[in-house]
C-alpha positions as MATLAB code, in Angstrom:
seq = 'QLSGKTVRILGIESSCDETGAAVVNSEGQILGEALASQAAIHAQWGGVVPKLAQGAHEEAIDGIVEEALEKSGVHPSELDAVAVTVGPGLSL';
ca = [
     -19.824    8.400   -5.006;
     -22.180    6.370   -2.878;
     -25.567    8.045   -2.271;
     -23.965   11.471   -2.709;
     -21.152   10.633   -0.277;
     -17.509   10.859   -1.277;
     -16.046    7.372   -0.855;
     -12.560    6.885    0.651;
     -10.537    3.804   -0.230;
      -7.230    2.484    1.083;
      -5.310    0.797   -1.722;
      -2.385   -1.547   -0.981;
       0.071   -2.758   -3.638;
       2.660   -5.461   -2.981;
       2.838   -7.531   -6.155;
       6.602   -7.402   -6.695;
       9.395   -5.358   -5.140;
       7.713   -2.272   -3.735;
       5.216   -1.946   -0.916;
       2.789    0.869   -1.531;
      -0.356    2.241    0.028;
      -2.579    5.180   -0.812;
      -5.848    6.654    0.355;
      -7.931    7.913   -2.561;
     -11.451    9.204   -2.908;
     -14.207    8.686   -5.444;
     -13.406   12.064   -6.988;
      -9.997   10.752   -8.102;
      -7.935   12.599   -5.504;
      -4.930   11.010   -3.803;
      -5.323   12.009   -0.159;
      -2.124   10.377    1.102;
       0.409    7.854   -0.139;
       3.546    6.026    0.956;
       6.030    3.711   -0.744;
       8.835    1.426    0.419;
      11.272    0.465   -2.335;
      13.262   -2.755   -2.269;
      15.750   -1.710   -4.966;
      18.727   -1.832   -2.598;
      17.767   -5.301   -1.336;
      17.644   -6.854   -4.812;
      20.432   -4.887   -6.548;
      23.184   -7.336   -5.611;
      21.215  -10.214   -7.168;
      20.485   -8.480  -10.478;
      16.740   -8.994  -10.056;
      13.948   -9.660   -7.622;
      14.459  -12.564   -5.202;
      10.914  -13.620   -4.224;
      11.702  -14.763   -0.673;
      13.578  -11.512    0.075;
      10.750   -9.482   -1.435;
       8.178  -11.312    0.667;
      10.116  -10.632    3.867;
      10.566   -6.967    2.976;
       6.811   -6.609    2.338;
       6.054   -8.162    5.718;
       8.433   -5.738    7.439;
       7.168   -2.651    5.596;
       3.405   -3.089    5.235;
       2.205   -1.852    8.647;
       4.364    1.269    8.585;
       3.501    2.090    4.969;
      -0.240    1.804    5.626;
       0.071    3.935    8.771;
       2.058    6.570    6.861;
      -0.481    6.749    4.019;
      -3.348    7.085    6.502;
      -1.491    9.762    8.486;
      -0.699   11.778    5.353;
      -4.319   11.538    4.229;
      -5.780   12.694    7.519;
      -8.278    9.827    7.277;
      -8.878    7.590   10.303;
      -9.258    3.866    9.502;
     -12.877    4.026   10.725;
     -13.590    6.609    8.004;
     -12.585    4.270    5.163;
     -15.340    2.868    2.979;
     -13.252    0.105    1.402;
      -9.823   -1.492    1.185;
      -8.400   -2.628   -2.158;
      -5.416   -4.976   -2.333;
      -3.281   -6.658   -4.947;
      -4.306  -10.297   -5.278;
      -2.164  -11.426   -8.203;
      -0.070  -12.112  -10.014;
       2.737  -11.570   -7.598;
       3.996  -12.505   -4.200;
       1.921  -13.725   -1.304;
       2.399  -12.299    2.174;
];
């Protein structure tokens, strides 16, 4: 909590083959979450293909973030912070 205020954070994860986003608060509650799996994309190759994963993240990220925010009932202007994966993993 920040000065008695419950903090709301948007977390974004895209380090490998899933694109995920969640809105959480400083009390440990998950307010809304969304996930896009790439299992079907990589199955034929027997593992993660980095260039395919990168493209799938780029296609999915906006919709996944919007879905997590919608499920949480939190407007982007009400967020106190955004946390993102910075490594190791794939760049967008």
